[in-house]
GROMACS .gro file of C-alpha atoms in nm:
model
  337
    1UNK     CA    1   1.488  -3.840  10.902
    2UNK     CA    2   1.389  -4.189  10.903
    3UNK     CA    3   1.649  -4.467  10.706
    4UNK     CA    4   1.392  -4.523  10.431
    5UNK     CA    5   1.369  -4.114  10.376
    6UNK     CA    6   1.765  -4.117  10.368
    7UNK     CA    7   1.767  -4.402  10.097
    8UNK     CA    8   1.482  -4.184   9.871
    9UNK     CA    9   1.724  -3.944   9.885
   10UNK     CA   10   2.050  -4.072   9.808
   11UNK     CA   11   1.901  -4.277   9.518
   12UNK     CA   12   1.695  -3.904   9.432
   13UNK     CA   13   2.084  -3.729   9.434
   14UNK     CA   14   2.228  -4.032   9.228
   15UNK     CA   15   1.942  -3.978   8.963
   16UNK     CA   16   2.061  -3.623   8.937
   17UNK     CA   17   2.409  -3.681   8.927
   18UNK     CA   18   2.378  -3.901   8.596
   19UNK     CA   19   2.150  -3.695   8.417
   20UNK     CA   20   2.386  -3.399   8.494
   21UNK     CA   21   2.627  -3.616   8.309
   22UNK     CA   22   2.451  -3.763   8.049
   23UNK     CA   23   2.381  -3.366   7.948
   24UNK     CA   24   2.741  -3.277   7.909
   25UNK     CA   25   2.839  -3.186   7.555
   26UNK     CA   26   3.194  -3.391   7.594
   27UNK     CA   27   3.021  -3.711   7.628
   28UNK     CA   28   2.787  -3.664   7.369
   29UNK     CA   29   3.035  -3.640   7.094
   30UNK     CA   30   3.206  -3.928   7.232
   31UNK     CA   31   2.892  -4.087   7.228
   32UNK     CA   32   2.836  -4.010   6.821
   33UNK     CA   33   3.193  -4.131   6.780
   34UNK     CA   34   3.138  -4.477   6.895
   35UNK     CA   35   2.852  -4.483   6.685
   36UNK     CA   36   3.037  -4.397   6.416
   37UNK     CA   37   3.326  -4.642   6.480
   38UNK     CA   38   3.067  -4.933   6.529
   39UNK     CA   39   2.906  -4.878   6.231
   40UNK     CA   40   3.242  -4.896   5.995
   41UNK     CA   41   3.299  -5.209   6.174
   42UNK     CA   42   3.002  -5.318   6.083
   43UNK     CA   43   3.045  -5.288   5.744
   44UNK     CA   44   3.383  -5.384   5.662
   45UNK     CA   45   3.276  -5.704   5.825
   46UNK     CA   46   2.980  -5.728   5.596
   47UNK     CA   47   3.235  -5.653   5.301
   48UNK     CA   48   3.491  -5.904   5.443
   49UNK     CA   49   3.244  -6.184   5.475
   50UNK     CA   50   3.181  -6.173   5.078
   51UNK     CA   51   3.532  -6.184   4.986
   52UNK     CA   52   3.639  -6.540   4.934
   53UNK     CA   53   3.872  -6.722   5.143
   54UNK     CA   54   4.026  -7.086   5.203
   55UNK     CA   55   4.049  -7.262   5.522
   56UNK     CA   56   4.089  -7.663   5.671
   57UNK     CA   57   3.846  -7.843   5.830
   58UNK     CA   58   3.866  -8.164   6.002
   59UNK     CA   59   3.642  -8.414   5.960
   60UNK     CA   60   3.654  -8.760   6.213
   61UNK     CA   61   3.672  -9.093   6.096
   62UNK     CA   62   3.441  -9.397   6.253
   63UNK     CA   63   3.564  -9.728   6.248
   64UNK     CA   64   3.294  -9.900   6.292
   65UNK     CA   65   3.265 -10.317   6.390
   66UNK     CA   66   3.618 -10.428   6.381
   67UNK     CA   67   3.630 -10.745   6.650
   68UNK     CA   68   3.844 -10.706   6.920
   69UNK     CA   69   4.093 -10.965   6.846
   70UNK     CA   70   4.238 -10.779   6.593
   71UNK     CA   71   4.506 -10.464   6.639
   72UNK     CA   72   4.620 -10.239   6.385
   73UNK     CA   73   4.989 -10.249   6.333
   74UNK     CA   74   5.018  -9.858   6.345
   75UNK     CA   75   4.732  -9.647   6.434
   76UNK     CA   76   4.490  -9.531   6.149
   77UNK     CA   77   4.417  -9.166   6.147
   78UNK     CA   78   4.119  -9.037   6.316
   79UNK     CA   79   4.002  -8.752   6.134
   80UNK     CA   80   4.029  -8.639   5.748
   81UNK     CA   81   4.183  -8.243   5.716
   82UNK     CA   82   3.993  -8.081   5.410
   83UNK     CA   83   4.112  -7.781   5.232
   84UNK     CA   84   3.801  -7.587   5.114
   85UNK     CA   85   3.766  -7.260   4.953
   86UNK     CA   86   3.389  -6.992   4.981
   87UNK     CA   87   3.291  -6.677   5.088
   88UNK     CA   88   3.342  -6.601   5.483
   89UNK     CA   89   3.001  -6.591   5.537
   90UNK     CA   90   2.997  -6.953   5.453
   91UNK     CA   91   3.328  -7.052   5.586
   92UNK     CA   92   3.216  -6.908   5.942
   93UNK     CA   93   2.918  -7.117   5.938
   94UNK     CA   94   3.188  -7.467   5.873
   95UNK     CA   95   3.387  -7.319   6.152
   96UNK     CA   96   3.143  -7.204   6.412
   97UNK     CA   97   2.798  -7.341   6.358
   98UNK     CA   98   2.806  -7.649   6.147
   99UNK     CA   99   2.900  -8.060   6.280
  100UNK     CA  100   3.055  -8.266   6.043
  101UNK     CA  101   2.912  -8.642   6.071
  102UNK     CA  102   3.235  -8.880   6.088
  103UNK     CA  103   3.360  -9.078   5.774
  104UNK     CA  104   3.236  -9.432   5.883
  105UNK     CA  105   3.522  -9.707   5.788
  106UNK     CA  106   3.326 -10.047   5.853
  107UNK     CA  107   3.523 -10.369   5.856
  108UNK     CA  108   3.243 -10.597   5.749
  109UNK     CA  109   3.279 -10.470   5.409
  110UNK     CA  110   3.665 -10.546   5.390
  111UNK     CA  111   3.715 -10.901   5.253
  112UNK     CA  112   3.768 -11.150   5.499
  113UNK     CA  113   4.187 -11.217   5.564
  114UNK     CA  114   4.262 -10.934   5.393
  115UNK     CA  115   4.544 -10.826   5.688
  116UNK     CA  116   4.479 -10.444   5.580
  117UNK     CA  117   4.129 -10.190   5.597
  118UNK     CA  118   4.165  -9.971   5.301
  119UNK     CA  119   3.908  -9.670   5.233
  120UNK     CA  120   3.988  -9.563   4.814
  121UNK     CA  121   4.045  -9.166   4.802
  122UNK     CA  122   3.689  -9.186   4.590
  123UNK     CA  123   3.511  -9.266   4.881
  124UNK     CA  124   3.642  -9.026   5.081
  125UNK     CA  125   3.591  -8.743   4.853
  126UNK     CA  126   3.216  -8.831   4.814
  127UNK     CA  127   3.129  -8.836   5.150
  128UNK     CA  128   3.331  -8.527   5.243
  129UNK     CA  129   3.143  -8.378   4.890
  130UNK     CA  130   2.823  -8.478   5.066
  131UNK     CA  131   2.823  -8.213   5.357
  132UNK     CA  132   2.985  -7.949   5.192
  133UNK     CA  133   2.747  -7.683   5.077
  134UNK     CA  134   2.697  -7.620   4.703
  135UNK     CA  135   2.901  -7.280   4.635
  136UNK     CA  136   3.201  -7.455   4.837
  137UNK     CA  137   3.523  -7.570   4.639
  138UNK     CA  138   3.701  -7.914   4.791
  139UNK     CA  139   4.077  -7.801   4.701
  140UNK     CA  140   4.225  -8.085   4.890
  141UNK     CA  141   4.212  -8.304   5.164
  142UNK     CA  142   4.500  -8.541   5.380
  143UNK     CA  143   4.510  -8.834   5.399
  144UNK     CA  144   4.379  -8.907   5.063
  145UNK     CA  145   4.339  -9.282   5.134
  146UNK     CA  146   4.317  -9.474   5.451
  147UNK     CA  147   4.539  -9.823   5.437
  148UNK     CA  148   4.576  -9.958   5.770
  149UNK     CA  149   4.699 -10.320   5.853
  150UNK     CA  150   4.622 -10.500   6.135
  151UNK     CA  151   4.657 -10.859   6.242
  152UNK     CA  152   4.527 -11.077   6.478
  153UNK     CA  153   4.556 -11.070   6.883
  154UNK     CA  154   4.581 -11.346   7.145
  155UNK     CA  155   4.312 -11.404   7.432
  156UNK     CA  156   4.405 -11.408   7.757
  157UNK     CA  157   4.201 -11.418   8.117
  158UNK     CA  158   4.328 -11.191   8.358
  159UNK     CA  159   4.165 -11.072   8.682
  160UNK     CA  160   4.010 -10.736   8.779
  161UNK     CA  161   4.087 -10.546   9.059
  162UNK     CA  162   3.948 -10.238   9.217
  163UNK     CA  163   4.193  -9.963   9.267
  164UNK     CA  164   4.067  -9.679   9.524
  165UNK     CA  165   3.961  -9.578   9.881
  166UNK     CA  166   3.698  -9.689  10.049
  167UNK     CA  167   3.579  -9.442  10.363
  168UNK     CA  168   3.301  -9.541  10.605
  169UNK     CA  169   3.096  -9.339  10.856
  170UNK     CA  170   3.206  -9.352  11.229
  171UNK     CA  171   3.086  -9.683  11.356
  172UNK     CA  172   3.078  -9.860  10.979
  173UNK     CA  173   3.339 -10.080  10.844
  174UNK     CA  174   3.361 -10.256  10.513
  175UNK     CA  175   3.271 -10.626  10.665
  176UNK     CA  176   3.411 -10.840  10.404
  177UNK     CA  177   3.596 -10.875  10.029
  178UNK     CA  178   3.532 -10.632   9.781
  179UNK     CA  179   3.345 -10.863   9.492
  180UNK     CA  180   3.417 -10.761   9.143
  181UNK     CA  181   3.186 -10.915   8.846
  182UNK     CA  182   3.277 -11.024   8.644
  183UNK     CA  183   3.577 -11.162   8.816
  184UNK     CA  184   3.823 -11.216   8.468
  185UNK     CA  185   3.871 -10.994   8.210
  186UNK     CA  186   3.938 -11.099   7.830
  187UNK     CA  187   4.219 -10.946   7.725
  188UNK     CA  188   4.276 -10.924   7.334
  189UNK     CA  189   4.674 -10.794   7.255
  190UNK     CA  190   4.989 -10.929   7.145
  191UNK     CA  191   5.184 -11.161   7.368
  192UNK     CA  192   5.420 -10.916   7.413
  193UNK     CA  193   5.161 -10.686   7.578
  194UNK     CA  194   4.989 -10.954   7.758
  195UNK     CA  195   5.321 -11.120   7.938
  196UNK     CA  196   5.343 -10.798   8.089
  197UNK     CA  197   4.977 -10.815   8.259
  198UNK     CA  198   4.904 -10.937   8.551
  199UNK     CA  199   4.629 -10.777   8.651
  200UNK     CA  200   4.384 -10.485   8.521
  201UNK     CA  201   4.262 -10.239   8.766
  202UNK     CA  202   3.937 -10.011   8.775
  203UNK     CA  203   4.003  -9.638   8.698
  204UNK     CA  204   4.049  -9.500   9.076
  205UNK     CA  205   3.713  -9.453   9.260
  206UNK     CA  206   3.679  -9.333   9.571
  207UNK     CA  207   3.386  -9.433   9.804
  208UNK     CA  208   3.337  -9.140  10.067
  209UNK     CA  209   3.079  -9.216  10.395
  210UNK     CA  210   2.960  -9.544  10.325
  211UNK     CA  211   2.688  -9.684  10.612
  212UNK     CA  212   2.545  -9.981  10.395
  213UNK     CA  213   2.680 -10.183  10.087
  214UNK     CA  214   2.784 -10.023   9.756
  215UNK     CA  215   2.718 -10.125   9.417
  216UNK     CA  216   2.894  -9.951   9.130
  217UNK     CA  217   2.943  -9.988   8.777
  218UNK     CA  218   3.305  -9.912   8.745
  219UNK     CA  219   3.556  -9.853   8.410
  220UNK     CA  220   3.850 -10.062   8.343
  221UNK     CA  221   4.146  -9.868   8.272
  222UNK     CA  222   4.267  -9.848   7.940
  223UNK     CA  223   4.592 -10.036   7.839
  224UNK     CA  224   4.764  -9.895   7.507
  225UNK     CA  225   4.776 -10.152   7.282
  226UNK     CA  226   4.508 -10.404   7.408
  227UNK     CA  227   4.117 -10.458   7.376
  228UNK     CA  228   3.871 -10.528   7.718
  229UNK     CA  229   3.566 -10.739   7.703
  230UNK     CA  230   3.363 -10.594   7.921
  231UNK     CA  231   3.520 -10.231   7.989
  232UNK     CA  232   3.380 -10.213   8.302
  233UNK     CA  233   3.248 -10.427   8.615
  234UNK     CA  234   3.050 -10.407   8.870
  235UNK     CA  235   3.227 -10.372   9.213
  236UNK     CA  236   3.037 -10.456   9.525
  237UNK     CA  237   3.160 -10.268   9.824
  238UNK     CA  238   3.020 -10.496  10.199
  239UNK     CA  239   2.927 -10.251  10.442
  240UNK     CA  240   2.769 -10.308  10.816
  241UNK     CA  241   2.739 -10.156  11.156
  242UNK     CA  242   3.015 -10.251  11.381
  243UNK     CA  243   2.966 -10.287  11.733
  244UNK     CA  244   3.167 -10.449  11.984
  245UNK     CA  245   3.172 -10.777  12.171
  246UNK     CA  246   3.385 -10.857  12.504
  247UNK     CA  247   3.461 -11.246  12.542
  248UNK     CA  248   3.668 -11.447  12.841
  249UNK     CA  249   3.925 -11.636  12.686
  250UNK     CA  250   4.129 -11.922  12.866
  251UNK     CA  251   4.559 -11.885  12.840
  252UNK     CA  252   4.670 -12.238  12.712
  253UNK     CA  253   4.999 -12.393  12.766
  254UNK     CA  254   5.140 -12.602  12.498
  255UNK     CA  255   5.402 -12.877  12.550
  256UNK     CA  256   5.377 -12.892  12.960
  257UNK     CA  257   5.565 -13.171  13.088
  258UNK     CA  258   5.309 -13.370  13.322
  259UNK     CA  259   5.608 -13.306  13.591
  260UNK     CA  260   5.530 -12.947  13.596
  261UNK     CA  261   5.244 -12.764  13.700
  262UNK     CA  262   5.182 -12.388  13.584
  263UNK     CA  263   4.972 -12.120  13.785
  264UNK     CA  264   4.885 -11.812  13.598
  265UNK     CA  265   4.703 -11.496  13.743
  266UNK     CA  266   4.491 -11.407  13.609
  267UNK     CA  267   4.414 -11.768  13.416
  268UNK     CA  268   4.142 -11.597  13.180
  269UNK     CA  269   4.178 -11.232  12.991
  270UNK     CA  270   3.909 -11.064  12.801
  271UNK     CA  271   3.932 -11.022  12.445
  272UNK     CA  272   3.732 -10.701  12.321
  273UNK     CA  273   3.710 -10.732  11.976
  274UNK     CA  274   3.466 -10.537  11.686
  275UNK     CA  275   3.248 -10.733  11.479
  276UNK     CA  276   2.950 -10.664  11.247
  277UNK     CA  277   2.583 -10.602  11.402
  278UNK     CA  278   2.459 -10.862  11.187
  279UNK     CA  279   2.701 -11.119  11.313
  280UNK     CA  280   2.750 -11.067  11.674
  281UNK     CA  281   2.573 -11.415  11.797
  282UNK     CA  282   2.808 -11.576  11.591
  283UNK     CA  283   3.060 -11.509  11.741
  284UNK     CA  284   3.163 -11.712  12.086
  285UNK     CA  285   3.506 -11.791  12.288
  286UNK     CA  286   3.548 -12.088  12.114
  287UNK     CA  287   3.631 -11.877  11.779
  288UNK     CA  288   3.984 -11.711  11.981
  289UNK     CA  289   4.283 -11.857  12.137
  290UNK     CA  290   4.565 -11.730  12.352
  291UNK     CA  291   4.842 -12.007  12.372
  292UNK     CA  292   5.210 -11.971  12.526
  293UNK     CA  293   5.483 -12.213  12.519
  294UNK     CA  294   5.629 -12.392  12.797
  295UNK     CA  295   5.991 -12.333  12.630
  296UNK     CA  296   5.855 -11.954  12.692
  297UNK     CA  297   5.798 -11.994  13.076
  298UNK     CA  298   6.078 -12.217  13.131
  299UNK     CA  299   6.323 -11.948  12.947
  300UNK     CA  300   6.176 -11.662  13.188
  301UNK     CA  301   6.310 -11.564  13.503
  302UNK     CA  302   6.092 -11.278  13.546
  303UNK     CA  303   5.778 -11.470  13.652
  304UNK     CA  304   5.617 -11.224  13.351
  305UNK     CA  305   5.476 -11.350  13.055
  306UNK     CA  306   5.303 -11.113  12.746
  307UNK     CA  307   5.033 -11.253  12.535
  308UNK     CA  308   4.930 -11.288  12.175
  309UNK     CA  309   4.584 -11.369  12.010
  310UNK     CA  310   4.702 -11.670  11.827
  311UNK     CA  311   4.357 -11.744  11.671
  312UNK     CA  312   4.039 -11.548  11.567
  313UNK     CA  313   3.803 -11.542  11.284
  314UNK     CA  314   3.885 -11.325  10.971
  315UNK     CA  315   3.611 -11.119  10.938
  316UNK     CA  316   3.633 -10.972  11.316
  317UNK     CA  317   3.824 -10.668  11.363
  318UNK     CA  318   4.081 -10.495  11.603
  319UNK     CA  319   4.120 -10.763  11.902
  320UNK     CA  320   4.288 -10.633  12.202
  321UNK     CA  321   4.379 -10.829  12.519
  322UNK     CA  322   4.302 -10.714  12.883
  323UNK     CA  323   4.567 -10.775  13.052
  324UNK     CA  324   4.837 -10.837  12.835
  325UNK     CA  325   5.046 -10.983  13.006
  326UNK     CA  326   5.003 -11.239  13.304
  327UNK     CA  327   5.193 -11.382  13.618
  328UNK     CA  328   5.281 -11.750  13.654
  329UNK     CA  329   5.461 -11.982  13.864
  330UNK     CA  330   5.579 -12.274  13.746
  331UNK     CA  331   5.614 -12.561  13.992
  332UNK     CA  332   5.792 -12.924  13.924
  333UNK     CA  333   5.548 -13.199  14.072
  334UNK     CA  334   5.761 -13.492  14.313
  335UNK     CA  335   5.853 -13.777  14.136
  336UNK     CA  336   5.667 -14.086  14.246
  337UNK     CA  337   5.983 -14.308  14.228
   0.00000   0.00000   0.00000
């Protein structure tokens, strides 16, 4: 029998199989009985859902325009809890299916130095009363009035920084400072709060196979107590190529008596250093420099001297010396006296 002939018939014996037991008397009465059990659900949930019941909802509070340099002295509550009374039917819809819009609290209606943003309990009954529907009873609600004081902040500069990882494809390296705009952050909080900053940092970002610059838009993180102006910056990752650039640099001798005369072998190493694609004509000999002292030679009895880079630009990377250490001989010249 071919394989599609066997699979015909196992899915042939499997039709057989159910319909054997879809015919057995034990199943249909167990059948009937969910039926039956289903259906008193159904009502008693119909006959629940017309009693009446009581339940709390919450309702958020907006406040809207107050300036930054301003901080309430304790913080004002963000939602309203009602106590409402209706039918389940209704009270399912508040719970599952309906969005309260928030009560707004707008400073530019507060009179001007008033040191406090008070809400009257009238106001927040009407606009709770406003999305309730009709056959719904308002029993209660917490807080009945909303007096929060506040008082005013001091301004003070204070730089960004990026917090985070930066990782680069093989062969790319960040080629320069990571730029951050803007640069200084106003900071609105007591002095108290602020003699305690020295810095704000980005929320941790992580920059994963960068070949080429990134620009982000990046958040500040939040500091209890304290208003940001902007909340976030943009951060400017520099990315490039690297490649890498071999150079023959002369070993200097500071401070050699003219009496003395110093051999060294070899008298010029290469310097193999890594530097961006964009800027490897810049770069020359001139830019490094390997110096040793003569109070070095003169202290040395092995005839053995390692070496240093003691100069090379900023922005080239991972210099290594070949050798790294040279040979000398230091003679003393005759004096002509």
């Amino acid at each position: 029998m071919s394989r599609l002939g066997q699979i015909k018939q196992t899915f042939k014996s499997v039709r057989i199989e159910i319909k054997a037991f879809l015919r057995r008397q034990q199943w249909k009465e167990a059948l009937i009985f969910f039926c039956f059990i289903l259906l008193a659900f159904g009502f008693w949930l119909l006959q629940s859902l017309q009693q009446e019941y009581e339940i709390d909802i919450k309702i958020p509070v907006k406040y809207k325009n107050v300036p930054p340099d301003i901080s309430f002295t304790e913080t004002p509550p963000e939602a309203i809890t009602v106590k409402v009374k209706d039918k389940g039917s209704v009270l399912l819809n508040y719970s599952f299916g309906r969005s309260f819009a928030p009560i707004e609290a707008n400073m530019k209606t507060q009179p001007e130095k008033a040191g406090k943003l008070v809400i009257s309990r009238k106001d927040i009954e009407s606009d709770i009363k406003k999305q309730l529907i009709a056959t719904t009873s308002l029993l209660g609600f917490e807080p009945q009035h909303i007096d929060a004081a506040y008082s005013k902040r001091i301004k003070k500069e204070i730089p960004a920084v990026f917090e985070g990882t930066v990782q680069t494809k093989a062969g790319f390296k960040v080629s320069g400072d990571i730029s951050i705009t803007p640069r200084n952050i106003s900071v609105y909080a007591s002095d108290v709060v602020l003699d305690t900053l020295k810095e704000i940092k980005t929320v941790y970002t992580e920059i994963k196979k960068g070949s080429k610059t990134v620009t982000r838009t990046v958040q500040l993180e939040k500091i209890d107590g304290a208003t940001l102006e902007p909340t976030s910056v943009t951060v400017t990752v520099p990315i490039e190529e690297y490649t890498e650039k071999t150079l023959e640099i002369p070993v200097i001798c500071t401070n050699l008596p003219r009496r003395y005369t110093l051999r060294t072998f070899p008298s010029v190493v290469k310097v193999s250093c890594s530097v961006p694609l964009s800027r490897f004509k810049d770069v020359s000999a001139d830019d490094f420099e390997i110096r040793i002292s003569f109070t070095d030679l003169e202290q040395n009895a092995s005839g053995t001297l390692s070496l240093q880079l003691n100069k090379k630009p900023s922005w080239v990377d991972v210099a290594t010396i070949s050798p790294d250490r040279i040979e000398f001989i230091l003679e003393q010249t005759k004096s002509n006296d």
